[in-house]
DNA sequence: TATTGTTATACTCTATAACTATA
DNA sequence: TATAGTTATAGAGTATAACAATA
């Protein structure tokens, strides 16, 4: 450890100082960092079920009764349609979901969950909920509701 | 368009139905979708300055006076130290930042912005602000403050 | 002609391990 | 012995264009 001379201004140690920098006030950055932490926690919680946030989301939409087409999944999850193919391929190989051709438009595949898919989803959802609860430990119930409401405005701006 | 028989339940068209599914209520998903939109908007706004959200963040922290080490940058931005190397390499080649070896610890590099870096940052920040304002168009000033406060709890949970 | 799903491909991003110089 | 930065590399994620089947 070198001695500090008068000409060397002391540097604030650690990342605590950065938190009060320009970026620490920036909404986009806070959003990105909060999301990164949330995603990491979710992926690690879902790993024991052989899922990630992506495949969990697809499974969730299959379990729900709207029977989305792959195109709708892609738009909703903000993925390219070609990525949805790979995600569904994996889930279908594991017999968690099935592709059914939409009788109203035979070009389109409608996604439905199998019983095994519903069962796995129920278990995975518990893990995801626990991880989310952990992430939200420092946030009051009122603030959680506020956060959800405001994020919905950002996520669906129409 | 095939005629619909009685046995075929009508499928809600479009993604509007998905919004009220299990996922549409999920905070992690809303966070991910809001962040995806924010990131896309930021990257496209910063492109004219030759920056992306990542390099803009690094530049912002260099401009700010805390003179962070690369290690601190990596931790704060949740990047691997090896990724920070590449980001700084690019900015340094463009003479926007400089690496200075920390006199207190000659292993560490401290990042400082050049005058050109500060000038570019000021311009880029304007573009970023405009993009963020656009994203937040539907959110009241009170809700923006609430959002920032709550996101800070999630982003820095200590 | 336009759209859905698919395939192929390239590009970026991310994660890991090893190396060097300093501590 | 441990840490900061660097390099190399492989894996995951992303974006784009072209194709077959259907509208």
Coordinates of C-alpha atoms (C1' of nucleotides) in Angstrom, one line a residue:
Chain A
X1 CA 0.0 0.0 0.0
X2 CA 1.7 3.2 -1.2
X3 CA 1.6 6.3 1.0
X4 CA -0.8 9.0 -0.2
X5 CA 0.7 12.3 -1.1
X6 CA -1.1 15.6 -1.0
X7 CA -1.5 15.7 -4.8
X8 CA -3.5 12.5 -4.9
X9 CA -7.1 13.1 -4.2
X10 CA -8.6 10.1 -2.4
X11 CA -10.9 8.0 -4.5
X12 CA -14.2 6.9 -2.9
X13 CA -13.8 3.2 -2.4
X14 CA -16.3 0.6 -3.6
X15 CA -19.4 1.0 -5.7
X16 CA -21.4 2.9 -3.1
X17 CA -20.2 6.2 -4.6
X18 CA -21.3 5.2 -8.1
X19 CA -24.8 4.7 -6.8
X20 CA -25.2 8.4 -6.4
X21 CA -23.8 9.2 -9.8
X22 CA -25.7 10.4 -12.9
X23 CA -26.6 6.8 -13.7
X24 CA -27.9 5.9 -10.2
X25 CA -30.7 8.4 -10.8
X26 CA -31.5 7.1 -14.3
X27 CA -34.7 5.2 -14.7
X28 CA -33.5 3.1 -17.6
X29 CA -30.5 2.0 -15.7
X30 CA -32.4 1.2 -12.5
X31 CA -34.9 -0.8 -14.7
X32 CA -32.0 -2.7 -16.3
X33 CA -30.3 -3.5 -13.0
X34 CA -33.5 -4.5 -11.3
X35 CA -34.4 -6.7 -14.2
X36 CA -31.0 -8.3 -14.3
X37 CA -31.3 -9.3 -10.6
X38 CA -34.8 -10.6 -11.2
X39 CA -33.8 -12.6 -14.2
X40 CA -30.9 -14.2 -12.4
X41 CA -33.0 -15.1 -9.5
X42 CA -35.8 -16.5 -11.7
X43 CA -33.4 -18.6 -13.8
X44 CA -31.8 -20.1 -10.8
X45 CA -35.1 -20.9 -9.1
X46 CA -36.5 -22.5 -12.3
X47 CA -33.3 -24.5 -13.0
X48 CA -34.4 -27.4 -10.8
X49 CA -37.5 -27.8 -13.1
X50 CA -35.4 -27.7 -16.3
X51 CA -36.8 -24.3 -17.2
X52 CA -35.6 -20.8 -17.7
X53 CA -37.5 -17.5 -17.6
X54 CA -38.1 -17.9 -21.3
X55 CA -39.4 -21.4 -21.4
X56 CA -41.4 -20.7 -18.2
X57 CA -43.1 -17.8 -19.9
X58 CA -44.0 -19.9 -22.9
X59 CA -45.3 -22.7 -20.7
X60 CA -47.3 -20.2 -18.7
X61 CA -49.0 -18.9 -21.8
X62 CA -49.7 -22.5 -22.9
X63 CA -51.3 -23.3 -19.6
X64 CA -53.5 -20.3 -19.7
X65 CA -56.6 -20.8 -21.8
X66 CA -56.1 -18.3 -24.6
X67 CA -54.4 -20.9 -26.9
X68 CA -51.9 -18.4 -28.5
X69 CA -50.4 -18.9 -31.9
X70 CA -46.6 -18.9 -32.1
X71 CA -46.9 -15.4 -33.7
X72 CA -48.8 -14.1 -30.8
X73 CA -46.3 -15.6 -28.4
X74 CA -43.4 -14.0 -30.2
X75 CA -45.1 -10.6 -30.1
X76 CA -46.1 -10.8 -26.5
X77 CA -42.7 -12.0 -25.3
X78 CA -40.8 -9.7 -27.6
X79 CA -39.0 -12.6 -29.3
X80 CA -38.4 -13.4 -32.9
X81 CA -40.8 -16.1 -34.2
X82 CA -37.8 -18.2 -35.0
X83 CA -36.7 -18.2 -31.4
X84 CA -40.2 -19.3 -30.4
X85 CA -39.8 -22.4 -32.6
X86 CA -36.8 -23.5 -30.6
X87 CA -38.4 -22.9 -27.2
X88 CA -41.5 -24.9 -28.2
X89 CA -39.4 -27.6 -29.8
X90 CA -37.8 -28.2 -26.4
X91 CA -41.0 -28.1 -24.4
X92 CA -42.8 -30.4 -27.0
X93 CA -39.9 -33.0 -26.8
X94 CA -40.5 -33.1 -23.1
X95 CA -44.3 -33.6 -23.7
X96 CA -45.1 -30.4 -21.7
X97 CA -46.9 -28.7 -24.6
X98 CA -48.4 -29.6 -28.0
X99 CA -48.7 -27.8 -31.2
X100 CA -52.3 -28.0 -32.7
X101 CA -53.0 -26.5 -36.1
X102 CA -55.6 -23.8 -35.7
X103 CA -58.7 -25.0 -37.6
X104 CA -59.6 -21.4 -38.4
X105 CA -56.2 -20.8 -40.0
X106 CA -54.3 -23.9 -41.0
X107 CA -51.1 -22.0 -41.3
X108 CA -51.1 -21.2 -37.6
X109 CA -50.1 -23.5 -34.7
X110 CA -52.0 -23.0 -31.4
X111 CA -50.1 -23.9 -28.3
X112 CA -51.7 -26.0 -25.6
X113 CA -50.2 -27.5 -22.4
X114 CA -50.4 -31.2 -21.6
X115 CA -51.4 -32.5 -18.2
X116 CA -47.7 -33.0 -17.5
X117 CA -47.1 -29.5 -18.6
X118 CA -49.7 -28.1 -16.2
X119 CA -48.3 -30.1 -13.4
X120 CA -44.8 -29.0 -14.0
X121 CA -45.9 -25.4 -14.4
X122 CA -47.7 -25.5 -11.0
X123 CA -44.5 -26.6 -9.3
X124 CA -42.3 -24.2 -11.2
X125 CA -44.6 -21.4 -10.4
X126 CA -44.1 -22.0 -6.7
X127 CA -40.3 -21.7 -7.1
X128 CA -40.7 -18.6 -9.2
X129 CA -43.0 -17.1 -6.6
X130 CA -40.5 -17.8 -3.8
X131 CA -37.7 -16.2 -5.8
X132 CA -39.9 -13.1 -6.5
X133 CA -40.9 -12.9 -2.9
X134 CA -37.2 -12.9 -1.9
X135 CA -36.5 -10.2 -4.4
X136 CA -39.4 -8.1 -3.1
X137 CA -38.5 -8.6 0.5
X138 CA -37.7 -4.9 1.1
X139 CA -40.8 -3.6 -0.7
X140 CA -44.1 -3.0 1.1
X141 CA -47.3 -4.5 -0.3
X142 CA -48.5 -1.1 -1.3
X143 CA -45.3 -0.4 -3.3
X144 CA -45.5 -3.7 -5.0
X145 CA -49.0 -2.9 -6.3
X146 CA -47.8 0.6 -7.3
X147 CA -44.8 -1.0 -9.1
X148 CA -47.0 -3.5 -11.0
X149 CA -49.4 -0.8 -12.0
X150 CA -46.7 1.6 -13.3
X151 CA -44.7 -1.1 -15.0
X152 CA -47.8 -2.2 -16.9
X153 CA -48.0 1.3 -18.3
X154 CA -44.5 1.0 -19.6
X155 CA -44.7 -2.5 -20.8
X156 CA -48.0 -2.0 -22.7
X157 CA -48.1 1.6 -23.8
X158 CA -51.3 1.4 -25.8
Chain B
X1 CA -61.5 -18.5 -43.8
X2 CA -63.1 -21.8 -42.7
X3 CA -66.6 -21.7 -41.3
X4 CA -66.7 -22.2 -37.5
X5 CA -68.6 -25.2 -36.2
X6 CA -70.1 -25.5 -32.8
X7 CA -67.4 -27.8 -31.5
X8 CA -64.7 -25.1 -32.1
X9 CA -64.4 -22.7 -29.3
X10 CA -63.5 -19.2 -30.6
X11 CA -59.9 -18.2 -29.8
X12 CA -59.4 -14.6 -28.5
X13 CA -57.6 -12.9 -31.4
X14 CA -54.3 -11.0 -31.0
X15 CA -52.2 -10.6 -27.9
X16 CA -54.7 -8.5 -25.9
X17 CA -56.0 -11.7 -24.2
X18 CA -52.5 -12.8 -23.2
X19 CA -52.1 -9.5 -21.3
X20 CA -54.7 -10.7 -18.7
X21 CA -53.1 -14.1 -18.4
X22 CA -51.0 -15.3 -15.4
X23 CA -48.0 -13.7 -16.9
X24 CA -49.6 -10.3 -17.4
X25 CA -49.8 -10.0 -13.6
X26 CA -46.3 -11.2 -13.0
X27 CA -43.9 -8.6 -11.8
X28 CA -40.8 -10.3 -13.2
X29 CA -42.4 -10.4 -16.6
X30 CA -43.6 -6.8 -16.5
X31 CA -40.1 -5.8 -15.5
X32 CA -38.5 -7.8 -18.3
X33 CA -40.9 -6.4 -20.9
X34 CA -40.6 -2.8 -19.7
X35 CA -36.8 -3.2 -19.7
X36 CA -36.8 -4.6 -23.2
X37 CA -38.7 -1.7 -24.6
X38 CA -36.5 0.8 -22.7
X39 CA -33.3 -0.9 -23.9
X40 CA -34.5 -0.9 -27.5
X41 CA -35.4 2.8 -27.3
X42 CA -32.2 3.7 -25.6
X43 CA -30.0 1.8 -28.1
X44 CA -31.7 3.4 -31.1
X45 CA -31.5 6.9 -29.6
X46 CA -27.8 6.4 -28.8
X47 CA -26.9 4.9 -32.2
X48 CA -26.3 8.3 -33.8
X49 CA -23.5 8.9 -31.3
X50 CA -21.9 5.6 -31.9
X51 CA -23.0 4.4 -28.4
X52 CA -25.2 1.7 -27.0
X53 CA -26.7 1.5 -23.5
X54 CA -23.6 -0.4 -22.3
X55 CA -21.0 2.0 -23.6
X56 CA -23.2 5.0 -22.6
X57 CA -23.2 3.7 -19.0
X58 CA -19.5 3.2 -18.9
X59 CA -19.0 6.7 -20.3
X60 CA -21.4 8.1 -17.8
X61 CA -19.5 6.6 -14.9
X62 CA -16.2 7.9 -16.4
X63 CA -17.7 11.4 -16.7
X64 CA -18.8 11.4 -13.2
X65 CA -16.1 12.2 -10.7
X66 CA -15.8 9.0 -8.7
X67 CA -13.0 7.6 -11.0
X68 CA -14.1 4.0 -10.8
X69 CA -11.8 1.1 -11.3
X70 CA -12.7 -1.5 -13.9
X71 CA -13.6 -3.9 -11.1
X72 CA -16.1 -1.4 -9.7
X73 CA -17.6 -0.7 -13.1
X74 CA -18.1 -4.4 -13.6
X75 CA -19.8 -4.9 -10.3
X76 CA -22.0 -1.8 -10.7
X77 CA -23.1 -2.6 -14.2
X78 CA -23.4 -6.3 -13.5
X79 CA -20.9 -7.2 -16.2
X80 CA -18.0 -9.6 -16.2
X81 CA -14.6 -7.8 -15.8
X82 CA -13.6 -9.2 -19.2
X83 CA -16.6 -7.5 -20.9
X84 CA -15.6 -4.2 -19.3
X85 CA -12.2 -4.5 -21.0
X86 CA -13.8 -4.6 -24.5
X87 CA -16.1 -1.7 -23.7
X88 CA -13.3 0.5 -22.5
X89 CA -11.0 -0.6 -25.4
X90 CA -13.6 0.8 -27.8
X91 CA -14.1 4.1 -25.9
X92 CA -10.4 4.5 -25.4
X93 CA -9.7 4.0 -29.2
X94 CA -12.1 6.8 -29.8
X95 CA -10.3 9.0 -27.3
X96 CA -13.4 9.4 -25.1
X97 CA -11.9 7.9 -22.0
X98 CA -8.5 7.1 -20.6
X99 CA -7.2 4.4 -18.3
X100 CA -4.9 5.7 -15.5
X101 CA -3.2 3.3 -13.2
X102 CA -4.4 4.0 -9.7
X103 CA -1.4 5.3 -7.7
X104 CA -2.8 3.7 -4.6
X105 CA -2.9 0.3 -6.2
X106 CA -0.9 -0.1 -9.3
X107 CA -2.8 -3.2 -10.4
X108 CA -6.0 -1.2 -10.8
X109 CA -7.0 1.1 -13.7
X110 CA -9.0 4.2 -12.9
X111 CA -11.3 5.4 -15.7
X112 CA -11.5 9.1 -16.6
X113 CA -13.3 10.8 -19.4
X114 CA -11.5 13.1 -21.8
X115 CA -12.9 16.5 -22.8
X116 CA -14.2 14.9 -26.0
X117 CA -15.8 12.2 -23.9
X118 CA -17.6 14.7 -21.8
X119 CA -18.8 16.6 -24.8
X120 CA -20.1 13.5 -26.5
X121 CA -21.7 12.3 -23.3
X122 CA -23.6 15.6 -23.0
X123 CA -25.0 15.2 -26.5
X124 CA -25.8 11.5 -26.0
X125 CA -27.5 12.2 -22.7
X126 CA -29.9 14.6 -24.4
X127 CA -30.8 11.8 -26.9
X128 CA -31.2 9.3 -24.0
X129 CA -33.4 11.8 -22.1
X130 CA -35.6 12.3 -25.1
X131 CA -36.1 8.6 -25.6
X132 CA -36.8 8.1 -21.9
X133 CA -39.3 10.9 -21.9
X134 CA -41.1 9.2 -24.9
X135 CA -41.2 5.9 -23.0
X136 CA -42.6 7.7 -19.9
X137 CA -45.2 9.7 -21.8
X138 CA -48.1 7.9 -20.2
X139 CA -46.7 8.1 -16.7
X140 CA -47.4 11.0 -14.4
X141 CA -44.6 12.8 -12.7
X142 CA -45.6 11.4 -9.3
X143 CA -45.6 7.9 -10.7
X144 CA -42.2 8.4 -12.2
X145 CA -40.8 9.3 -8.8
X146 CA -42.5 6.4 -7.2
X147 CA -41.1 4.1 -9.9
X148 CA -37.6 5.3 -9.4
X149 CA -37.8 5.0 -5.7
X150 CA -39.1 1.4 -5.8
X151 CA -36.8 0.3 -8.5
X152 CA -33.9 1.5 -6.4
X153 CA -35.0 -0.8 -3.6
X154 CA -34.9 -3.7 -6.1
X155 CA -31.7 -2.7 -7.8
X156 CA -29.7 -2.1 -4.6
X157 CA -31.1 -4.4 -2.0
X158 CA -28.7 -3.6 0.8
Chain C
dT1 C1' -49.6 -11.2 -52.8
dA2 C1' -49.3 -11.6 -47.8
dT3 C1' -48.7 -14.4 -43.7
dT4 C1' -47.3 -18.6 -40.5
dG5 C1' -44.0 -21.4 -39.2
dT6 C1' -39.5 -23.1 -40.2
dT7 C1' -34.5 -23.4 -41.2
dA8 C1' -30.0 -21.6 -41.8
dT9 C1' -26.6 -18.3 -40.7
dA10 C1' -24.2 -14.7 -38.7
dC11 C1' -23.7 -11.6 -35.0
dT12 C1' -23.7 -10.1 -30.3
dC13 C1' -23.7 -11.1 -25.6
dT14 C1' -22.4 -13.9 -21.7
dA15 C1' -19.7 -17.1 -18.8
dT16 C1' -15.4 -19.5 -17.8
dA17 C1' -10.7 -20.4 -17.3
dA18 C1' -6.0 -19.3 -17.6
dC19 C1' -2.3 -15.8 -17.7
dT20 C1' 0.6 -11.3 -15.9
dA21 C1' 1.6 -7.9 -12.8
dT22 C1' 1.0 -6.3 -8.7
dA23 C1' -0.4 -6.6 -3.5
Chain D
dT1 C1' -1.6 -16.4 -1.6
dA2 C1' -5.0 -13.2 -3.4
dT3 C1' -6.6 -9.6 -6.5
dA4 C1' -6.9 -6.3 -11.0
dG5 C1' -6.8 -6.5 -15.6
dT6 C1' -6.3 -9.2 -19.8
dT7 C1' -6.9 -12.8 -23.3
dA8 C1' -9.1 -16.7 -25.5
dT9 C1' -12.8 -19.5 -26.2
dA10 C1' -17.2 -21.6 -26.0
dG11 C1' -22.0 -21.2 -25.2
dA12 C1' -26.3 -18.6 -25.1
dG13 C1' -29.0 -15.2 -27.0
dT14 C1' -30.4 -12.2 -31.0
dA15 C1' -31.3 -10.6 -35.8
dT16 C1' -31.9 -11.5 -40.7
dA17 C1' -33.1 -13.6 -44.8
dA18 C1' -35.0 -17.3 -47.5
dC19 C1' -38.3 -21.2 -48.0
dA20 C1' -42.9 -24.2 -48.0
dA21 C1' -47.7 -24.2 -46.8
dT22 C1' -51.7 -21.7 -46.5
dA23 C1' -54.6 -17.4 -46.8

